[in-house]
Amino acid sequence: MDAPKRDNVVKYLKDYSPPDYLVDTIDLTFELDPKATLVHSRLTLRRNPARPASVPPPLYLDGQALELLHIAMDGVPLPASRYRVDANRLCIPKMPESCTLELRTRIHPTANTALEGLYVSGSLLCTQCEAEGFRKITYYPDRPDVMARFTTTLIADRQRFPVLLSNGNRSNRSIKGLAAGKHAVTWVDPFPKPCYLFALVAGKLTCHSDHFITRSGRPVTLEIHVEPGNSGLSGHAMQALKKAMRWDEERFGREYDLDLYMIVAVNDFNMGAMENKGLNIFNARYVLADQESATDLDFQHIENIVAHEYFHNWTGNRITCRDWFQLSLKEGLTVFRDQQFSAESLSATVQRVRDACLIRNQQFAEDAGPTAHPVQPDSYLEINNFYTITVYDKGAEVVRMLHTLLGEELFRHGMDLYCERHDGQAVTVEEFVQAMEVASGRDLAQFRLWYQQAGTPVVSVAMVHDPQTETLCMEFHQSCPATPGQPHKAPFHIPVRIGLLDRSGHPLPLRLLSEAEPDGCTPSESPPTSRLLELRQAHETFVFSGVAHPPVPSLLRHFSAPVILQAELDADTLTFLWTHDSDPFNRWNAGQQLATRLLLQLADDCRAHRPLKLDDSFIDSFDQALQTRDLDPATTAMILTLPTESALLAHMKEADPRAMHEARLFVRQSLANALHERLLQLYEWHAEQESLLAAEGYHPQVAAHRSLKNLSLDYLVCLRWAEFWHLAMRQFHKAHNMTDRLAALTCLLHSACPEGETVLALFADRWQKNSLVMDKWFAVQARIPEERSLRRVRNLQKHPLFNLKNPNRVRALLGSFCHDNPLAFHQPSGKGYQWMVKQILALDPLNPQGAARLVSAFSHWRNMEPLRRGLMQTALQQIQQTDDLSQDVFEIVLKSLKQ
């Protein structure tokens, strides 16, 4: 069989047509062997009644890197003249109305470094079939709208592969005639599913078992399988799973449907996790945790991702997407659901700030760059490249806006209707929105533009207060920049939540002038202090009555829409909101705006070689925020954290990473110098609170205190004073958890402490046998904000524990360097770019998805100052001119360079 070739064929949503044939059932038998696995498949096929034709059309089955050993139709072997095989598919030109097709193929898991299809991870055999990996297992219509019932039998050496797992429920079927030393297990999935949800895992695994009783009283067995050396590290993941199952029943009325729910943790996995029906396969970093080896953020990510994959059981599995253009139908909706879960589990404000940071720092940049695309793309070259922050996280924001516009009750009615209508179907974004329309009685035709139009809307607001009439006029304007293929945009339907504050910080009642009583009397019902405005036109005006004095506006509360808000708010107003706004999200947002303005000006001063000066008013405002007691510590830590260098660079007209780094370091050091006594008090107080709680294992309240304590340490250590270096050293040596230990190590290394290398070596000596902790060791070094970090990263690439075939290690070292260390990656010599080009070209033949993620670091080259801009363009052109690029990398480079 020839190797699959890059076809360079663009797929278009407008060209969608239903499959010619449907598969009712598929019986799979695997004779597992890492070097050569035999796959027997038996498909019951019939013509799709939605595709009438006088003569049955040819059957096309997708297949890549397969050896076809046998093919038979209705029990009769097909001669070679009856079918055609090329590098990408099998074609049978003449077909009956229905038939049973039997196939036998040979595949080679050990040689499969792309981690798609069936591959080897350590001592395990496992699969990843989304989006188009099943075609690397057997010939099949590899598209999500072909849904079949799967029965899977796994045969393997009992000693080497004692545990054999697949989708569905275990069957009692016995297999006769097995060779000596072999054993077999059969799995039956009663629910039809697309092949991208197929999974198998085989190997030596330890099982952590528990149970769950659904609200209807049905028992479900829960199993988390880990490699033997990792037993005892899955307790938090198990509790997160049970918590998510109960939450989905209570919040959305969704009950689990199989007798068994399994999670398997593997070390080599391109994604975070995969929601395969009944058998979730997880990257081990999102399952394994204890206080000694995992940070508080790791615990939170585990809870979030376990919930996300479980929620997919309904929003993704029972109801799946018709085609890959509908990817956000399952991913955006499920991200919204896991965000709601995390907001209740963690902190609504902290979760919302994290969501907003992801959108504003990364998704807005994607919208503004050459790879911009709608939430529902209208075309793609390589589907793996559309697992993007736009599809996932902007898609979640679109669902959130629906929830905001409809309210909790009507949104829930819409979800219930969606599940009732489409259970067991492969559907479209349009059908989801239609369910919301029917349930709410609202016309959402204009709202659909959020799925269809790319780009980030810009909303500007101007306000005029009239003391004579005691009215406030708010005039809104919306527009959206041109994006590739979409030069002109229609107005969006945008929910904007607002509030007004008086000069003491108290909320004011909000009554629209249009709501005044005809006789001029004051209505008896008290008006709300927070209102939702719905923008539909390019220009709209809202007039509020009863506003006696000029108010302070609190706009786009809780980030009610993923838009860029432009309001002429001066520094005094932002400072007031930073310390007084009753909406905690907008308090954080005001501080970010204030800091961003300041840092952009200081970066310009750096470039012009002007002396840097920090205004005392900013220090005073920061001091007030330090002393706040009306917010939880985690929220306060968010409010006191400066914008990242990567986020700030996106706001520079000609981004200069060195100037921005110097500006940000200057602000941090100035704040710490002026407020080091208060920061030290804050550090000590939260350390004491943490010890008083004395919670065993992860606890959100303890994590909140640690977050503010370690932020205080970060500010103190940036002064590079010996006493604060000693404080960080003491924390490292006395820490009883990875959160404090890693925070101290980061502070020491990133502040150039002379003893940092000694501490780094101690860390490695202790954790060198723990792969997940060593990922942190690689990452913390790759992020050291020094231009000379390139030399360190080059040396680390030669480290015995670095493996280009392991996605986690690649993300930790190469990904951290190019995405999280702008000072070193963007050094003006261009050496960072050239080194990364070499790594991308080395990785691409092994793991195209991993290589494509690294290439994305070059996508925003046009935003850089001229010298770096030219160097990055040259690097992209060098990659483009390389022979045999994968389709994954080729598409990113092509779009990045396209004028």
Short mmCIF file of N, CA, C and O in Angstrom, two decimals, residues 381-481:
data_model
loop_
_atom_site.label_atom_id
_atom_site.label_comp_id
_atom_site.label_asym_id
_atom_site.label_seq_id
_atom_site.Cartn_x
_atom_site.Cartn_y
_atom_site.Cartn_z
N LEU A 381 -8.65 22.72 4.49
CA LEU A 381 -7.75 21.84 3.77
C LEU A 381 -7.42 20.62 4.62
O LEU A 381 -7.46 19.49 4.15
N GLU A 382 -7.10 20.86 5.90
CA GLU A 382 -6.77 19.78 6.84
C GLU A 382 -7.63 19.95 8.09
O GLU A 382 -7.51 20.94 8.80
N ILE A 383 -8.49 18.99 8.36
CA ILE A 383 -9.44 19.13 9.46
C ILE A 383 -8.74 19.24 10.80
O ILE A 383 -9.22 19.93 11.71
N ASN A 384 -7.59 18.63 10.98
CA ASN A 384 -6.89 18.72 12.26
C ASN A 384 -6.56 20.17 12.63
O ASN A 384 -6.40 20.49 13.80
N ASN A 385 -6.44 21.03 11.63
CA ASN A 385 -6.12 22.43 11.90
C ASN A 385 -7.32 23.25 12.36
O ASN A 385 -7.18 24.42 12.69
N PHE A 386 -8.51 22.64 12.35
CA PHE A 386 -9.69 23.37 12.81
C PHE A 386 -10.12 22.98 14.22
O PHE A 386 -11.23 23.32 14.64
N TYR A 387 -9.23 22.33 14.94
CA TYR A 387 -9.46 22.16 16.38
C TYR A 387 -8.85 23.40 17.05
O TYR A 387 -7.82 23.34 17.70
N THR A 388 -9.53 24.52 16.83
CA THR A 388 -8.96 25.82 17.16
C THR A 388 -9.68 26.45 18.34
O THR A 388 -10.78 26.04 18.74
N ILE A 389 -9.08 27.51 18.83
CA ILE A 389 -9.70 28.27 19.92
C ILE A 389 -10.97 28.96 19.46
O ILE A 389 -11.86 29.23 20.25
N THR A 390 -11.07 29.23 18.14
CA THR A 390 -12.30 29.82 17.61
C THR A 390 -13.44 28.82 17.68
O THR A 390 -14.54 29.13 18.14
N VAL A 391 -13.19 27.61 17.20
CA VAL A 391 -14.23 26.58 17.20
C VAL A 391 -14.63 26.20 18.62
O VAL A 391 -15.83 26.08 18.93
N TYR A 392 -13.65 26.05 19.50
CA TYR A 392 -13.94 25.62 20.86
C TYR A 392 -14.43 26.78 21.73
O TYR A 392 -15.56 26.76 22.23
N ASP A 393 -13.57 27.76 21.93
CA ASP A 393 -13.84 28.76 22.97
C ASP A 393 -14.71 29.92 22.50
O ASP A 393 -15.56 30.39 23.24
N LYS A 394 -14.51 30.38 21.26
CA LYS A 394 -15.48 31.36 20.75
C LYS A 394 -16.83 30.67 20.55
O LYS A 394 -17.88 31.26 20.79
N GLY A 395 -16.78 29.40 20.13
CA GLY A 395 -18.03 28.63 20.03
C GLY A 395 -18.75 28.57 21.36
O GLY A 395 -19.98 28.67 21.42
N ALA A 396 -17.99 28.42 22.45
CA ALA A 396 -18.61 28.41 23.79
C ALA A 396 -19.19 29.77 24.12
O ALA A 396 -20.26 29.87 24.75
N GLU A 397 -18.51 30.84 23.71
CA GLU A 397 -19.03 32.18 23.96
C GLU A 397 -20.34 32.42 23.20
O GLU A 397 -21.25 33.10 23.70
N VAL A 398 -20.46 31.86 22.01
CA VAL A 398 -21.71 31.99 21.25
C VAL A 398 -22.84 31.29 21.98
O VAL A 398 -23.95 31.82 22.11
N VAL A 399 -22.58 30.10 22.50
CA VAL A 399 -23.61 29.39 23.29
C VAL A 399 -23.93 30.19 24.55
O VAL A 399 -25.10 30.32 24.94
N ARG A 400 -22.92 30.76 25.18
CA ARG A 400 -23.13 31.57 26.38
C ARG A 400 -24.03 32.77 26.07
O ARG A 400 -24.90 33.13 26.87
N MET A 401 -23.84 33.39 24.90
CA MET A 401 -24.70 34.52 24.53
C MET A 401 -26.14 34.07 24.36
O MET A 401 -27.08 34.80 24.74
N LEU A 402 -26.34 32.89 23.79
CA LEU A 402 -27.70 32.35 23.72
C LEU A 402 -28.30 32.20 25.11
O LEU A 402 -29.46 32.56 25.36
N HIS A 403 -27.50 31.66 26.03
CA HIS A 403 -27.94 31.50 27.41
C HIS A 403 -28.26 32.86 28.02
O HIS A 403 -29.26 33.02 28.74
N THR A 404 -27.44 33.86 27.75
CA THR A 404 -27.67 35.21 28.29
C THR A 404 -28.95 35.82 27.72
O THR A 404 -29.74 36.43 28.45
N LEU A 405 -29.16 35.67 26.42
CA LEU A 405 -30.33 36.27 25.77
C LEU A 405 -31.63 35.58 26.19
O LEU A 405 -32.66 36.24 26.37
N LEU A 406 -31.59 34.26 26.33
CA LEU A 406 -32.82 33.51 26.62
C LEU A 406 -33.09 33.38 28.11
O LEU A 406 -34.25 33.23 28.52
N GLY A 407 -32.04 33.39 28.92
CA GLY A 407 -32.20 33.12 30.34
C GLY A 407 -32.12 31.63 30.62
O GLY A 407 -32.29 30.79 29.73
N GLU A 408 -31.88 31.29 31.88
CA GLU A 408 -31.63 29.91 32.26
C GLU A 408 -32.81 28.99 31.91
O GLU A 408 -32.62 27.90 31.36
N GLU A 409 -34.03 29.41 32.21
CA GLU A 409 -35.19 28.53 32.02
C GLU A 409 -35.42 28.22 30.55
O GLU A 409 -35.59 27.05 30.17
N LEU A 410 -35.44 29.23 29.69
CA LEU A 410 -35.69 28.99 28.27
C LEU A 410 -34.52 28.26 27.62
O LEU A 410 -34.72 27.44 26.72
N PHE A 411 -33.31 28.57 28.06
CA PHE A 411 -32.16 27.85 27.51
C PHE A 411 -32.26 26.36 27.84
O PHE A 411 -32.00 25.51 26.98
N ARG A 412 -32.64 26.05 29.06
CA ARG A 412 -32.81 24.65 29.45
C ARG A 412 -33.91 23.99 28.62
O ARG A 412 -33.76 22.84 28.17
N HIS A 413 -35.00 24.69 28.37
CA HIS A 413 -36.06 24.13 27.50
C HIS A 413 -35.49 23.84 26.11
O HIS A 413 -35.80 22.81 25.50
N GLY A 414 -34.65 24.75 25.62
CA GLY A 414 -34.04 24.55 24.30
C GLY A 414 -33.13 23.34 24.28
O GLY A 414 -33.12 22.57 23.31
N MET A 415 -32.35 23.16 25.35
CA MET A 415 -31.47 21.99 25.43
C MET A 415 -32.28 20.70 25.48
O MET A 415 -31.94 19.70 24.82
N ASP A 416 -33.35 20.69 26.27
CA ASP A 416 -34.20 19.50 26.35
C ASP A 416 -34.79 19.16 24.98
O ASP A 416 -34.81 17.99 24.57
N LEU A 417 -35.27 20.18 24.28
CA LEU A 417 -35.86 19.96 22.97
C LEU A 417 -34.82 19.45 21.98
O LEU A 417 -35.08 18.53 21.19
N TYR A 418 -33.64 20.03 22.03
CA TYR A 418 -32.55 19.60 21.15
C TYR A 418 -32.23 18.12 21.36
O TYR A 418 -32.08 17.36 20.40
N CYS A 419 -32.14 17.70 22.63
CA CYS A 419 -31.83 16.30 22.92
C CYS A 419 -32.97 15.37 22.52
O CYS A 419 -32.74 14.25 22.02
N GLU A 420 -34.21 15.80 22.72
CA GLU A 420 -35.36 14.97 22.36
C GLU A 420 -35.46 14.80 20.84
O GLU A 420 -35.74 13.71 20.34
N ARG A 421 -35.25 15.88 20.12
CA ARG A 421 -35.38 15.84 18.67
C ARG A 421 -34.29 15.02 17.98
O ARG A 421 -34.53 14.34 16.98
N HIS A 422 -33.07 15.11 18.50
CA HIS A 422 -31.92 14.65 17.72
C HIS A 422 -31.12 13.52 18.35
O HIS A 422 -30.04 13.21 17.88
N ASP A 423 -31.65 12.90 19.39
CA ASP A 423 -30.95 11.77 20.00
C ASP A 423 -30.68 10.70 18.94
O ASP A 423 -31.58 10.29 18.20
N GLY A 424 -29.42 10.26 18.85
CA GLY A 424 -29.06 9.24 17.89
C GLY A 424 -28.83 9.75 16.48
O GLY A 424 -28.74 8.96 15.55
N GLN A 425 -28.70 11.08 16.33
CA GLN A 425 -28.55 11.66 15.00
C GLN A 425 -27.24 12.44 14.89
O GLN A 425 -26.64 12.83 15.87
N ALA A 426 -26.85 12.67 13.64
CA ALA A 426 -25.72 13.55 13.31
C ALA A 426 -26.31 14.81 12.71
O ALA A 426 -26.92 14.76 11.63
N VAL A 427 -26.15 15.94 13.39
CA VAL A 427 -26.92 17.13 13.04
C VAL A 427 -26.00 18.34 12.84
O VAL A 427 -24.78 18.25 12.88
N THR A 428 -26.63 19.51 12.65
CA THR A 428 -25.91 20.73 12.31
C THR A 428 -26.11 21.80 13.37
O THR A 428 -27.02 21.72 14.20
N VAL A 429 -25.26 22.81 13.30
CA VAL A 429 -25.41 23.98 14.16
C VAL A 429 -26.79 24.59 13.99
O VAL A 429 -27.43 25.01 14.96
N GLU A 430 -27.27 24.62 12.75
CA GLU A 430 -28.57 25.20 12.46
C GLU A 430 -29.68 24.51 13.25
O GLU A 430 -30.60 25.15 13.77
N GLU A 431 -29.60 23.20 13.37
CA GLU A 431 -30.64 22.46 14.09
C GLU A 431 -30.58 22.76 15.59
O GLU A 431 -31.61 22.76 16.27
N PHE A 432 -29.39 23.03 16.12
CA PHE A 432 -29.28 23.43 17.52
C PHE A 432 -29.94 24.79 17.73
O PHE A 432 -30.73 24.97 18.67
N VAL A 433 -29.66 25.74 16.86
CA VAL A 433 -30.26 27.08 17.00
C VAL A 433 -31.77 27.01 16.81
O VAL A 433 -32.53 27.69 17.51
N GLN A 434 -32.22 26.17 15.89
CA GLN A 434 -33.67 26.02 15.68
C GLN A 434 -34.36 25.53 16.95
O GLN A 434 -35.46 25.99 17.28
N ALA A 435 -33.74 24.59 17.67
CA ALA A 435 -34.33 24.10 18.91
C ALA A 435 -34.46 25.24 19.91
O ALA A 435 -35.47 25.33 20.64
N MET A 436 -33.47 26.11 19.98
CA MET A 436 -33.53 27.27 20.87
C MET A 436 -34.64 28.23 20.45
O MET A 436 -35.34 28.81 21.30
N GLU A 437 -34.82 28.40 19.16
CA GLU A 437 -35.88 29.27 18.66
C GLU A 437 -37.26 28.74 19.05
O GLU A 437 -38.12 29.47 19.54
N VAL A 438 -37.47 27.45 18.81
CA VAL A 438 -38.78 26.86 19.11
C VAL A 438 -39.06 26.93 20.60
O VAL A 438 -40.18 27.26 21.02
N ALA A 439 -38.08 26.63 21.42
CA ALA A 439 -38.28 26.59 22.87
C ALA A 439 -38.53 27.98 23.44
O ALA A 439 -39.28 28.14 24.41
N SER A 440 -37.92 28.99 22.85
CA SER A 440 -38.02 30.35 23.41
C SER A 440 -39.04 31.22 22.71
O SER A 440 -39.46 32.25 23.25
N GLY A 441 -39.40 30.85 21.49
CA GLY A 441 -40.29 31.70 20.71
C GLY A 441 -39.60 32.93 20.15
O GLY A 441 -40.27 33.86 19.67
N ARG A 442 -38.27 32.96 20.16
CA ARG A 442 -37.53 34.12 19.68
C ARG A 442 -36.95 33.86 18.29
O ARG A 442 -36.58 32.73 17.95
N ASP A 443 -36.87 34.91 17.50
CA ASP A 443 -36.27 34.84 16.18
C ASP A 443 -34.76 35.03 16.33
O ASP A 443 -34.29 36.10 16.75
N LEU A 444 -34.00 34.02 15.98
CA LEU A 444 -32.55 34.07 16.13
C LEU A 444 -31.83 34.10 14.78
O LEU A 444 -30.67 33.72 14.67
N ALA A 445 -32.54 34.58 13.75
CA ALA A 445 -31.94 34.61 12.41
C ALA A 445 -30.67 35.45 12.40
O ALA A 445 -29.64 35.03 11.85
N GLN A 446 -30.72 36.64 13.00
CA GLN A 446 -29.52 37.49 13.01
C GLN A 446 -28.44 36.90 13.90
O GLN A 446 -27.25 37.02 13.60
N PHE A 447 -28.84 36.25 14.97
CA PHE A 447 -27.86 35.67 15.88
C PHE A 447 -26.98 34.63 15.17
O PHE A 447 -25.82 34.43 15.54
N ARG A 448 -27.50 33.96 14.16
CA ARG A 448 -26.75 32.94 13.43
C ARG A 448 -25.46 33.49 12.83
O ARG A 448 -24.53 32.73 12.52
N LEU A 449 -25.38 34.80 12.64
CA LEU A 449 -24.17 35.39 12.07
C LEU A 449 -22.95 35.13 12.93
O LEU A 449 -21.82 35.14 12.45
N TRP A 450 -23.15 34.90 14.23
CA TRP A 450 -22.01 34.57 15.10
C TRP A 450 -21.34 33.27 14.66
O TRP A 450 -20.15 33.07 14.87
N TYR A 451 -22.11 32.36 14.07
CA TYR A 451 -21.53 31.12 13.57
C TYR A 451 -20.92 31.31 12.17
O TYR A 451 -19.98 30.61 11.81
N GLN A 452 -21.47 32.24 11.41
CA GLN A 452 -21.13 32.33 9.98
C GLN A 452 -20.06 33.36 9.66
O GLN A 452 -19.37 33.22 8.65
N GLN A 453 -19.91 34.39 10.47
CA GLN A 453 -18.96 35.46 10.18
C GLN A 453 -17.73 35.35 11.08
O GLN A 453 -17.85 35.19 12.30
N ALA A 454 -16.56 35.46 10.48
CA ALA A 454 -15.31 35.48 11.24
C ALA A 454 -15.05 36.89 11.74
O ALA A 454 -15.73 37.85 11.37
N GLY A 455 -14.05 37.01 12.60
CA GLY A 455 -13.64 38.33 13.07
C GLY A 455 -14.23 38.69 14.42
O GLY A 455 -15.21 38.09 14.87
N THR A 456 -13.62 39.67 15.06
CA THR A 456 -14.07 40.15 16.36
C THR A 456 -14.80 41.48 16.21
O THR A 456 -14.20 42.46 15.77
N PRO A 457 -16.09 41.53 16.54
CA PRO A 457 -16.80 42.81 16.44
C PRO A 457 -16.20 43.86 17.37
O PRO A 457 -15.74 43.54 18.48
N VAL A 458 -16.20 45.09 16.92
CA VAL A 458 -15.75 46.22 17.73
C VAL A 458 -16.99 47.05 18.07
O VAL A 458 -17.74 47.48 17.18
N VAL A 459 -17.22 47.24 19.37
CA VAL A 459 -18.37 48.01 19.84
C VAL A 459 -17.85 49.26 20.54
O VAL A 459 -17.09 49.18 21.51
N SER A 460 -18.23 50.41 20.01
CA SER A 460 -17.84 51.67 20.65
C SER A 460 -19.07 52.29 21.28
O SER A 460 -20.20 52.13 20.79
N VAL A 461 -18.87 53.00 22.39
CA VAL A 461 -19.98 53.62 23.09
C VAL A 461 -19.58 55.04 23.48
O VAL A 461 -18.48 55.29 23.96
N ALA A 462 -20.51 55.96 23.24
CA ALA A 462 -20.33 57.35 23.66
C ALA A 462 -21.50 57.71 24.58
O ALA A 462 -22.64 57.29 24.34
N MET A 463 -21.25 58.48 25.63
CA MET A 463 -22.27 58.78 26.64
C MET A 463 -22.38 60.28 26.84
O MET A 463 -21.36 60.98 26.93
N VAL A 464 -23.63 60.75 26.92
CA VAL A 464 -23.90 62.16 27.19
C VAL A 464 -24.92 62.24 28.32
O VAL A 464 -26.01 61.67 28.22
N HIS A 465 -24.54 62.94 29.38
CA HIS A 465 -25.45 63.13 30.51
C HIS A 465 -26.06 64.52 30.44
O HIS A 465 -25.37 65.51 30.24
N ASP A 466 -27.38 64.59 30.60
CA ASP A 466 -28.09 65.87 30.59
C ASP A 466 -28.66 66.12 31.99
O ASP A 466 -29.63 65.48 32.39
N PRO A 467 -28.06 67.05 32.76
CA PRO A 467 -28.53 67.28 34.13
C PRO A 467 -29.91 67.91 34.18
O PRO A 467 -30.63 67.76 35.18
N GLN A 468 -30.31 68.61 33.10
CA GLN A 468 -31.63 69.25 33.10
C GLN A 468 -32.75 68.22 33.06
O GLN A 468 -33.74 68.33 33.79
N THR A 469 -32.60 67.25 32.17
CA THR A 469 -33.65 66.21 32.03
C THR A 469 -33.35 64.97 32.86
O THR A 469 -34.15 64.04 32.89
N GLU A 470 -32.17 64.97 33.52
CA GLU A 470 -31.73 63.82 34.32
C GLU A 470 -31.76 62.54 33.49
O GLU A 470 -32.29 61.50 33.89
N THR A 471 -31.17 62.64 32.28
CA THR A 471 -31.09 61.47 31.40
C THR A 471 -29.64 61.19 31.02
O THR A 471 -28.78 62.09 31.05
N LEU A 472 -29.40 59.96 30.69
CA LEU A 472 -28.10 59.54 30.17
C LEU A 472 -28.34 58.89 28.82
O LEU A 472 -29.08 57.91 28.72
N CYS A 473 -27.70 59.45 27.80
CA CYS A 473 -27.82 58.90 26.45
C CYS A 473 -26.58 58.06 26.15
O CYS A 473 -25.45 58.55 26.26
N MET A 474 -26.80 56.80 25.79
CA MET A 474 -25.69 55.91 25.43
C MET A 474 -25.86 55.53 23.96
O MET A 474 -26.85 54.91 23.58
N GLU A 475 -24.87 55.91 23.16
CA GLU A 475 -24.91 55.65 21.72
C GLU A 475 -23.88 54.58 21.39
O GLU A 475 -22.69 54.74 21.66
N PHE A 476 -24.35 53.47 20.81
CA PHE A 476 -23.48 52.34 20.48
C PHE A 476 -23.27 52.26 18.97
O PHE A 476 -24.18 52.50 18.18
N HIS A 477 -22.05 51.90 18.59
CA HIS A 477 -21.71 51.64 17.19
C HIS A 477 -21.01 50.29 17.15
O HIS A 477 -20.13 50.01 17.97
N GLN A 478 -21.37 49.47 16.17
CA GLN A 478 -20.67 48.19 16.01
C GLN A 478 -20.16 48.05 14.59
O GLN A 478 -20.77 48.51 13.63
N SER A 479 -18.99 47.40 14.47
CA SER A 479 -18.41 47.09 13.17
C SER A 479 -17.55 45.84 13.35
O SER A 479 -17.27 45.41 14.46
N CYS A 480 -17.13 45.26 12.23
CA CYS A 480 -16.27 44.08 12.29
C CYS A 480 -15.26 44.15 11.15
O CYS A 480 -15.66 44.33 9.98
N PRO A 481 -13.97 44.04 11.45
CA PRO A 481 -12.95 44.14 10.39
C PRO A 481 -13.08 43.02 9.36
O PRO A 481 -13.63 41.95 9.63
#
